[in-house]
Coordinates of C-alpha atoms in Angstrom, one line a residue:
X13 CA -7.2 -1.2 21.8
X14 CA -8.6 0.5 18.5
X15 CA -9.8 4.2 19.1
X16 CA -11.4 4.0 15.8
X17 CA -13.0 1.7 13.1
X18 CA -14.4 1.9 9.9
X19 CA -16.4 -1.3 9.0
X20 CA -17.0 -2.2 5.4
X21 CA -17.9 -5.4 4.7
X22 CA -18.3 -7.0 7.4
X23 CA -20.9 -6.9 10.5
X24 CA -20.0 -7.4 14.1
X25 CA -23.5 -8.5 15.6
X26 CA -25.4 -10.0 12.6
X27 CA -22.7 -11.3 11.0
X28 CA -23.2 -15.2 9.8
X29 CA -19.7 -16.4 11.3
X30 CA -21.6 -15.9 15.0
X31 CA -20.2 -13.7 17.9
X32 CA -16.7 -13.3 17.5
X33 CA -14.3 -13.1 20.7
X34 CA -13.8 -9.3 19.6
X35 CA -17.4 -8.7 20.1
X36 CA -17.3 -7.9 23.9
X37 CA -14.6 -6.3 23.7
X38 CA -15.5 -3.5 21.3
X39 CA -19.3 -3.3 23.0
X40 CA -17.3 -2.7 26.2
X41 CA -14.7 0.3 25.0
X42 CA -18.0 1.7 22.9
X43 CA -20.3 2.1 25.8
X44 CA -16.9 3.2 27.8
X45 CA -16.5 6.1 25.1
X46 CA -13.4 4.9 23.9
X47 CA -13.8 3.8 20.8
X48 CA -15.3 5.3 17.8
X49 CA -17.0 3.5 14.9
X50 CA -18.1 4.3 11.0
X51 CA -20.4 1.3 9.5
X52 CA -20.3 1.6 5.4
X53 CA -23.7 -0.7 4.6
X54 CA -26.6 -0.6 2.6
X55 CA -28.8 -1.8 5.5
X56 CA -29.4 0.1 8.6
X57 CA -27.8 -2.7 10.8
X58 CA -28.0 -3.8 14.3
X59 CA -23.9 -2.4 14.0
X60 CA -24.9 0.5 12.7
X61 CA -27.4 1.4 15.2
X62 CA -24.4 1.5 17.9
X63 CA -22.3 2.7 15.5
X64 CA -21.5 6.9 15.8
X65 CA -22.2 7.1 12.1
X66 CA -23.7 5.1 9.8
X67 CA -23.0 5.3 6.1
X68 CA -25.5 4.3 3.7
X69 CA -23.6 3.4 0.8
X70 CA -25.4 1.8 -2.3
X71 CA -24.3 -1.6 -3.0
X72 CA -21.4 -2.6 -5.3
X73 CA -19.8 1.3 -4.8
X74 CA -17.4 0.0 -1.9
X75 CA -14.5 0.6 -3.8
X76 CA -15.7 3.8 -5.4
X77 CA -15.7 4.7 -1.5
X78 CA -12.6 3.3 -0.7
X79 CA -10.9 4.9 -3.8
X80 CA -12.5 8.2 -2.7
X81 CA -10.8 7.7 0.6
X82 CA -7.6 7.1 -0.7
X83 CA -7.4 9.8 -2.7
X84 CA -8.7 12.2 0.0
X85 CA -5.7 10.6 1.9
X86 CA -2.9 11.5 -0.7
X87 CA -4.2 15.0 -1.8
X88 CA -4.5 16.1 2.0
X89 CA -0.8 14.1 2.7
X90 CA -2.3 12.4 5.5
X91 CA -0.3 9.6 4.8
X92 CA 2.8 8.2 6.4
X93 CA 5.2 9.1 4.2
X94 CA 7.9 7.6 6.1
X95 CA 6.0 4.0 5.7
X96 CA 5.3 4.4 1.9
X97 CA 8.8 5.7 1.1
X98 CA 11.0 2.5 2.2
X99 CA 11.5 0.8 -0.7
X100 CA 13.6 -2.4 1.6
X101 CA 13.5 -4.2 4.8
X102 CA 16.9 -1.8 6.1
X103 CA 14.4 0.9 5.0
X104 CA 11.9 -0.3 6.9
X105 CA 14.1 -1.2 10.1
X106 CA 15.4 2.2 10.3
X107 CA 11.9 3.4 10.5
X108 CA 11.5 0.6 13.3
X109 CA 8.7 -1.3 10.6
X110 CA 8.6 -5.0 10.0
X111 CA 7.4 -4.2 6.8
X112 CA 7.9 -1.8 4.1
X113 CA 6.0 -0.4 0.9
X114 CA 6.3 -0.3 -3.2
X115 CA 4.9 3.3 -2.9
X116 CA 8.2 4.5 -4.3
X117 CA 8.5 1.6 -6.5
X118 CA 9.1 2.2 -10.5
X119 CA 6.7 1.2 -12.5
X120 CA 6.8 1.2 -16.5
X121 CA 4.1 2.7 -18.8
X122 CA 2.8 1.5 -22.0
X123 CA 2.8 3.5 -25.4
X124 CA -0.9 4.8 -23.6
X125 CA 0.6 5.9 -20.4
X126 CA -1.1 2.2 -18.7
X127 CA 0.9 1.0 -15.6
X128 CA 2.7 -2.4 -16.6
X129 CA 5.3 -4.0 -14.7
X130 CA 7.8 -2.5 -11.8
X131 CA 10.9 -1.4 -14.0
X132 CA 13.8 -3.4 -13.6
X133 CA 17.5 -2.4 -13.1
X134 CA 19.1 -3.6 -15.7
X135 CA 16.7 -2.3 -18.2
X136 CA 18.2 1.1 -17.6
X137 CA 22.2 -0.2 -17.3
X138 CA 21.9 0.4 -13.6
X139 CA 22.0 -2.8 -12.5
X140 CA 22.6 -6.7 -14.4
X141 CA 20.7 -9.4 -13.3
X142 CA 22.3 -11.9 -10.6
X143 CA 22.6 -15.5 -10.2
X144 CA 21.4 -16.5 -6.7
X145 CA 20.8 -19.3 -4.4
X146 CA 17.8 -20.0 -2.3
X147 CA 17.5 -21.5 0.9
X148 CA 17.1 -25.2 -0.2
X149 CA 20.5 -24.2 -2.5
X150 CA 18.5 -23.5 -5.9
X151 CA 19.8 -21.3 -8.2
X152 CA 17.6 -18.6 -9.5
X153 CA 17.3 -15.7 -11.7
X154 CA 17.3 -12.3 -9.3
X155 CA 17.0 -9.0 -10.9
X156 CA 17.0 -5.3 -8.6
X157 CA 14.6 -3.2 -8.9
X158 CA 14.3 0.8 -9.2
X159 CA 13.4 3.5 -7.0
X160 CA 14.2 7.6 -7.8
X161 CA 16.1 8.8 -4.7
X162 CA 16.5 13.0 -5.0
X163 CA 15.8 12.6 -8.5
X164 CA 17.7 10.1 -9.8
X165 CA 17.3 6.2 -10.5
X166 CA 18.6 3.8 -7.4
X167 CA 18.9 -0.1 -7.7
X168 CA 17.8 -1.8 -4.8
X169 CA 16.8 -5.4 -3.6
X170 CA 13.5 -4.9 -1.6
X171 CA 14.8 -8.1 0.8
X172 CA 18.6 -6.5 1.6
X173 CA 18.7 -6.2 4.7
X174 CA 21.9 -4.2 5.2
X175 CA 21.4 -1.2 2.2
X176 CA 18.4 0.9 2.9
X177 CA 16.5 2.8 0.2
X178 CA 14.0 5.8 0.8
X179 CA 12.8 6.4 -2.6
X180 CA 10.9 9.5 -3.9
X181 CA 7.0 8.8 -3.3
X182 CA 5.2 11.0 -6.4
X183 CA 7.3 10.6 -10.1
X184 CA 6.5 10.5 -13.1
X185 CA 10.0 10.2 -15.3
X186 CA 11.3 9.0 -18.7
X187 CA 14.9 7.2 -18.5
X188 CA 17.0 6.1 -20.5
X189 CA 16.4 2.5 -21.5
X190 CA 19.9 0.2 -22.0
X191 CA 18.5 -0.2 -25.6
X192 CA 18.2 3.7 -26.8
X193 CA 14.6 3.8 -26.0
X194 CA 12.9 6.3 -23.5
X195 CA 11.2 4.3 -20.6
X196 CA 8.0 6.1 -19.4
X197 CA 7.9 5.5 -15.1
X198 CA 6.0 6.4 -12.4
X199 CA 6.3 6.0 -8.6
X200 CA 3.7 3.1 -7.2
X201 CA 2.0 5.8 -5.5
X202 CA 1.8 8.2 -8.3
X203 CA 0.1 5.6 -10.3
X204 CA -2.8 5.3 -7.5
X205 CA -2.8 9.2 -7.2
X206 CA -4.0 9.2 -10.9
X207 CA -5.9 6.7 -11.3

C-alpha cells in the first residue's frame, strides 16, 4: 500500500534474488498511478526506467546521500518528533507506537567533544544501579538511563512500561558528575544533527 519509495540498494526487476511476490504488486499501483518511486543507482536500470526519477548517484556515496537526507530532514523538522522523543515503551504507548526511539537519549562526550556511551543515571546521583531478575530468574546488573525533560535530567528505564518519558530531542549540556567532574552530553539526535 506504499504511495512512495525510495530504492537504494536494491533492484526490483534485475535484482539476483529473482521476482519477488512484491513485484506485481508495485508494477500494478505504478501503472495505476498510485505509487511513486525514486531509484538511487549508478546504472540506468530496468527499475529505474519505470521509475518517476532516477538518481544517478556515484558508487560508494550512498551514505553521503543518505546523511544528506537526514539532515535535510532535521533542519526542515520534518521529522516525527513525537516518535523520536519517547524515550520508553509507556512513551511510546501513549503515542499508540510499538516502538520507541534513543533520539532523546544522553549521550556522553569525550575530552574532544566525540560521542561515547549513553550517560547513565547514577553517574550524575540521579539514579543507583539496581539488582534485577530476568525471566529465567538470573540476577543481573540494571542501571537507568538519562533523558533532559524541560531542561533538566530524568532517569528512566527504556523497557518500563508503566512511567513514560518524553525527553527533549536537541541538547547539548554539561551536568554535574556524582564525582565533581562536569559531564559533557548531548541528545541522540543532536549528535546526528552535528555530525
Amino acid at each position: 500500500n506504499s504511495e512512495y519509495i525510495l530504492f537504494v540498494g536494491s533492484n526490483l526487476f534485475d535484482g539476483n534474488y529473482g521476482p519477488p511476490n512484491r513485484t506485481p504488486r508495485m508494477t500494478q499501483r505504478m501503472v495505476e498511478g498510485k505509487l511513486k518511486c525514486t531509484v538511487l543507482d549508478p546504472r540506468f536500470t530496468k527499475l529505474a526506467s519505470k521509475a518517476n526519477r532516477w538518481v544517478p548517484v556515484k558508487p560508494g556515496t550512498d551514505a553521503a546521500f543518505a546523511m544528506g537526507m537526514t539532515r535535510w530532514i532535521l533542519e526542515n523538522k520534518r521529522y516525527n518528533a513525537p516518535y523520536l522523543a519517547a524515550a520508553n515503551k509507556a512513551a511510546a504507548a501513549a503515542n499508540k507506537d510499538t516502538t520507541w526511539s534513543n533520539g532523546c537519549w544522553l549521550v556522553k562526550l569525550d575530552d574532544h567533544g566525540k560521542p561515547g556511551a549513553f550517560l547513565r543515571a547514577h553517574e550524575i546521583g540521579l539514579k543507583e544501579k539496581e539488582t534485577r531478575k530476568d525471566k529465567d530468574g538470573k540476577e543481573f546488573n540494571f542501571e537507568y538511563l538519562v533523558a533532559m525533560q524541560g531542561g533538566k535530567p530524568v532517569a528512566f528505564d527504556p523497557n518500563d512500561e508503566k512511567e513514560g518519558v518524553v525527553g527533549d530531542l536537541f541538547v547539548t549540556a554539561e551536568l554535574d558528575g556524582k564525582d565533581g567532574k562536569k559531564i559533557k552530553v548531548k541528545s541522540g539526535l543532536q549528535v546526528l544533527l552535528d555530525t
